[in-house]
Amino acid sequence: MDGIKIVKNIAQKLGDIKFVNKVLLEEDNYLNLGDIKFYPNIPLALSHGLPGLCLLYNELHKLYPNEGWNELCNNYIKTIVDYIQEEGLQSSSLFSGTSGIALAVKACSNNGAYYKSLLQTLDNHLYSQLDVNLNYIINKKDTEMFDYDVIEGMSGIGNYLLLNNKEKHLEKILNYFVDLSKPVSYLNFEVPRWFIKKEHLFNDDEKKYYNQGILNLGLSHGIPGPLIILCKSYSKNIIVDGQKEAIEKIVGDIIKCKIKGTNQWNGMIGLEEYINGAKNSDAVRDAWCYGTPGIAYSLLGSSYTLKNNSLYEMSCEAMKESVKKENGLFSPSFCHGYSGLAYISYKFYCKTKDKLFLNESDRLLEKILSYYTDDAPFGFYNIENSSSNIKNLNSIALLDGASGTLLTLLELISKTNSVDWDSAFLLDN
């Protein structure tokens, strides 16, 4: 199966915004989120909208500069500007706000040669948002995952700031992350400040199951995000007081949260498991968002920062085990599917040069391609388990749709190790 041909054919289709909107807004193209019907059509969001398509066309243009992909990219950037003028930008976040759009525009700017005025406007708006948001978060009594995570919080925003070497604003985030690593008292136990109380959990099922609160270990919503930003900043000599100690403390807590007798992790654990040791969960997933792959990747980066060979070995062994298990995967998508697992394995190879990781990413590449179907308007469905029913969704999303899958295919086939889009997933270090 010619993967590059598949990517190009789908990308050409995705260049027609009328076709895209028609498919996205089909009556049954939704996911049940509680009582809400979620249609995957959020034009300004990096997670589910046009910025993800811009990243796709940017990578295609870099590889095939004479095929007109930059024109499709520019068309969508113009459309994004039109949407901003109509709707404004309320969120500063990476996956649904200003920093995500700015990341995509920066990636498409040919190292700043294009879109200078737009980028300056976006950055100025982001900095004003960030001052307000950080002051609010720092002065809150309790911690919530959207305060510090990759998707909506300071980890995602922090990675965009790292791309721009914006030390002043980044240092504020680093100080916040250092504070997150420190212990607090809860129900007469000592827990790290990134512990999340029951009342701040995402849904009623989580509140019922984790009735004393959780420690979130997922790369998408948990502590690996702040850990990666702390380590990347340290490597760039952007350092605040207590930063190395914070890295060591977070690493220690993550290791403490391992499933007893294994080298694997659950996506989150409750207070009792933090105190007495984590047990294997039926809901374990080997994905980017939750599970061992994202955690292992954060520890791999930490091993370089701390010059800790045993931590390096632990992270590699954990990933080797996880990539073969493929627990909980049934979709080709990036967030919680095969694309994310394959790409993390590929990045492990890029950093360690261990051929096992390359072999596994190549194997998973074929698995992703096996999901291609002419029946899907965008070539690949986002397969979701909705209310215990498997549902095929049409989505352009970077997070869990066509953009993320196509970008993964493009890099796993081309193997440039020089892409702009993986910074959205904190996999660029």
Short mmCIF file of N, CA, C and O in Angstrom, two decimals, residues 101-152:
data_model
loop_
_atom_site.label_atom_id
_atom_site.label_comp_id
_atom_site.label_asym_id
_atom_site.label_seq_id
_atom_site.Cartn_x
_atom_site.Cartn_y
_atom_site.Cartn_z
N ILE A 101 -3.15 28.14 17.77
CA ILE A 101 -3.18 28.80 16.46
C ILE A 101 -1.81 29.38 16.16
O ILE A 101 -1.28 29.25 15.04
N ALA A 102 -1.20 30.02 17.16
CA ALA A 102 0.12 30.62 16.97
C ALA A 102 1.15 29.54 16.62
O ALA A 102 2.03 29.77 15.77
N LEU A 103 1.07 28.39 17.26
CA LEU A 103 2.01 27.30 16.95
C LEU A 103 1.89 26.88 15.50
O LEU A 103 2.90 26.69 14.80
N ALA A 104 0.65 26.74 15.02
CA ALA A 104 0.43 26.32 13.64
C ALA A 104 0.92 27.39 12.65
O ALA A 104 1.59 27.08 11.66
N VAL A 105 0.61 28.65 12.93
CA VAL A 105 1.04 29.73 12.04
C VAL A 105 2.56 29.84 12.02
O VAL A 105 3.18 30.02 10.96
N LYS A 106 3.18 29.72 13.19
CA LYS A 106 4.64 29.78 13.26
C LYS A 106 5.27 28.65 12.45
O LYS A 106 6.25 28.86 11.72
N ALA A 107 4.70 27.44 12.56
CA ALA A 107 5.23 26.31 11.80
C ALA A 107 5.16 26.56 10.30
O ALA A 107 6.05 26.13 9.54
N CYS A 108 4.13 27.27 9.87
CA CYS A 108 3.92 27.52 8.44
C CYS A 108 4.60 28.79 7.94
O CYS A 108 4.46 29.14 6.77
N SER A 109 5.34 29.46 8.81
CA SER A 109 5.87 30.79 8.49
C SER A 109 7.23 30.78 7.80
O SER A 109 7.78 31.86 7.55
N ASN A 110 7.76 29.60 7.53
CA ASN A 110 9.09 29.50 6.92
C ASN A 110 10.12 30.25 7.77
O ASN A 110 10.81 31.17 7.30
N ASN A 111 10.18 29.82 9.05
CA ASN A 111 11.12 30.42 10.01
C ASN A 111 10.91 31.93 10.18
O ASN A 111 11.88 32.69 10.32
N GLY A 112 9.65 32.34 10.14
CA GLY A 112 9.32 33.74 10.40
C GLY A 112 9.31 34.64 9.18
O GLY A 112 9.06 35.84 9.31
N ALA A 113 9.52 34.06 8.01
CA ALA A 113 9.52 34.89 6.80
C ALA A 113 8.12 35.36 6.42
O ALA A 113 7.96 36.43 5.82
N TYR A 114 7.10 34.56 6.76
CA TYR A 114 5.72 34.90 6.45
C TYR A 114 4.93 35.13 7.74
O TYR A 114 5.34 34.74 8.83
N TYR A 115 3.80 35.81 7.59
CA TYR A 115 2.81 35.97 8.67
C TYR A 115 3.39 36.71 9.89
O TYR A 115 2.96 36.49 11.02
N LYS A 116 4.34 37.60 9.68
CA LYS A 116 4.98 38.29 10.82
C LYS A 116 3.97 39.08 11.64
O LYS A 116 3.95 39.02 12.88
N SER A 117 3.13 39.84 10.95
CA SER A 117 2.16 40.68 11.66
C SER A 117 1.14 39.82 12.41
O SER A 117 0.79 40.12 13.57
N LEU A 118 0.67 38.76 11.78
CA LEU A 118 -0.29 37.87 12.43
C LEU A 118 0.32 37.23 13.67
O LEU A 118 -0.32 37.17 14.73
N LEU A 119 1.56 36.75 13.54
CA LEU A 119 2.21 36.12 14.69
C LEU A 119 2.41 37.11 15.83
O LEU A 119 2.22 36.76 17.00
N GLN A 120 2.79 38.33 15.52
CA GLN A 120 2.98 39.34 16.56
C GLN A 120 1.67 39.63 17.27
O GLN A 120 1.63 39.76 18.51
N THR A 121 0.58 39.73 16.51
CA THR A 121 -0.74 39.97 17.10
C THR A 121 -1.15 38.81 18.01
O THR A 121 -1.63 39.02 19.13
N LEU A 122 -0.95 37.60 17.53
CA LEU A 122 -1.30 36.41 18.33
C LEU A 122 -0.46 36.35 19.60
O LEU A 122 -0.97 36.07 20.69
N ASP A 123 0.84 36.60 19.48
CA ASP A 123 1.72 36.53 20.64
C ASP A 123 1.35 37.58 21.68
O ASP A 123 1.29 37.29 22.89
N ASN A 124 1.10 38.80 21.24
CA ASN A 124 0.73 39.86 22.19
C ASN A 124 -0.56 39.51 22.92
O ASN A 124 -0.69 39.75 24.13
N HIS A 125 -1.52 38.97 22.17
CA HIS A 125 -2.78 38.56 22.80
C HIS A 125 -2.54 37.44 23.80
O HIS A 125 -3.10 37.43 24.91
N LEU A 126 -1.69 36.47 23.42
CA LEU A 126 -1.39 35.36 24.32
C LEU A 126 -0.74 35.85 25.61
O LEU A 126 -1.10 35.40 26.70
N TYR A 127 0.21 36.77 25.51
CA TYR A 127 0.91 37.23 26.70
C TYR A 127 -0.04 37.94 27.66
O TYR A 127 0.08 37.78 28.89
N SER A 128 -0.98 38.69 27.12
CA SER A 128 -1.95 39.35 28.00
C SER A 128 -2.88 38.33 28.64
O SER A 128 -3.24 38.45 29.83
N GLN A 129 -3.28 37.31 27.89
CA GLN A 129 -4.10 36.24 28.46
C GLN A 129 -3.34 35.49 29.54
O GLN A 129 -3.89 35.16 30.60
N LEU A 130 -2.07 35.23 29.27
CA LEU A 130 -1.26 34.42 30.17
C LEU A 130 -1.07 35.09 31.52
O LEU A 130 -1.13 34.43 32.57
N ASP A 131 -0.86 36.38 31.53
CA ASP A 131 -0.70 37.10 32.79
C ASP A 131 -1.94 36.93 33.68
O ASP A 131 -1.84 36.67 34.88
N VAL A 132 -3.10 37.06 33.07
CA VAL A 132 -4.36 36.92 33.82
C VAL A 132 -4.54 35.47 34.30
O VAL A 132 -4.84 35.21 35.48
N ASN A 133 -4.32 34.53 33.40
CA ASN A 133 -4.56 33.12 33.73
C ASN A 133 -3.61 32.61 34.81
O ASN A 133 -4.02 31.88 35.72
N LEU A 134 -2.33 32.96 34.69
CA LEU A 134 -1.36 32.49 35.68
C LEU A 134 -1.64 33.05 37.06
O LEU A 134 -1.55 32.34 38.07
N ASN A 135 -1.98 34.32 37.12
CA ASN A 135 -2.31 34.92 38.42
C ASN A 135 -3.48 34.22 39.07
O ASN A 135 -3.49 33.96 40.28
N TYR A 136 -4.47 33.86 38.26
CA TYR A 136 -5.64 33.15 38.78
C TYR A 136 -5.25 31.76 39.28
O TYR A 136 -5.62 31.36 40.39
N ILE A 137 -4.48 31.02 38.48
CA ILE A 137 -4.13 29.65 38.83
C ILE A 137 -3.24 29.62 40.08
O ILE A 137 -3.45 28.80 40.98
N ILE A 138 -2.26 30.50 40.13
CA ILE A 138 -1.32 30.51 41.26
C ILE A 138 -2.01 30.81 42.57
O ILE A 138 -1.64 30.27 43.63
N ASN A 139 -3.05 31.61 42.52
CA ASN A 139 -3.73 32.02 43.75
C ASN A 139 -4.92 31.14 44.13
O ASN A 139 -5.58 31.39 45.13
N LYS A 140 -5.17 30.11 43.34
CA LYS A 140 -6.26 29.18 43.65
C LYS A 140 -5.88 28.30 44.84
O LYS A 140 -4.71 27.99 45.05
N LYS A 141 -6.88 27.83 45.56
CA LYS A 141 -6.64 26.93 46.68
C LYS A 141 -6.34 25.52 46.18
O LYS A 141 -5.42 24.86 46.68
N ASP A 142 -7.13 25.03 45.22
CA ASP A 142 -7.00 23.66 44.73
C ASP A 142 -6.43 23.62 43.32
O ASP A 142 -6.54 24.58 42.56
N THR A 143 -5.85 22.48 42.98
CA THR A 143 -5.31 22.27 41.63
C THR A 143 -6.31 21.49 40.79
O THR A 143 -6.92 20.53 41.26
N GLU A 144 -6.46 21.90 39.53
CA GLU A 144 -7.26 21.16 38.56
C GLU A 144 -6.38 20.81 37.36
O GLU A 144 -5.43 21.52 37.06
N MET A 145 -6.73 19.71 36.66
CA MET A 145 -5.84 19.25 35.60
C MET A 145 -5.72 20.27 34.47
O MET A 145 -4.66 20.37 33.83
N PHE A 146 -6.77 21.03 34.22
CA PHE A 146 -6.70 22.02 33.14
C PHE A 146 -5.81 23.21 33.50
O PHE A 146 -5.52 24.05 32.65
N ASP A 147 -5.37 23.29 34.76
CA ASP A 147 -4.43 24.35 35.14
C ASP A 147 -3.06 24.10 34.52
O ASP A 147 -2.41 25.03 34.05
N TYR A 148 -2.63 22.85 34.53
CA TYR A 148 -1.23 22.57 34.19
C TYR A 148 -1.04 21.62 33.02
O TYR A 148 0.10 21.38 32.59
N ASP A 149 -2.09 21.06 32.44
CA ASP A 149 -1.94 19.99 31.46
C ASP A 149 -1.50 20.50 30.09
O ASP A 149 -1.33 21.69 29.86
N VAL A 150 -1.32 19.56 29.16
CA VAL A 150 -0.92 19.89 27.79
C VAL A 150 -2.09 20.46 27.00
O VAL A 150 -1.94 21.42 26.25
N ILE A 151 -3.26 19.87 27.15
CA ILE A 151 -4.40 20.19 26.31
C ILE A 151 -4.91 21.62 26.55
O ILE A 151 -5.05 22.41 25.62
N GLU A 152 -5.17 21.97 27.80
CA GLU A 152 -5.75 23.27 28.12
C GLU A 152 -4.88 24.14 29.01
O GLU A 152 -5.13 25.33 29.15
#
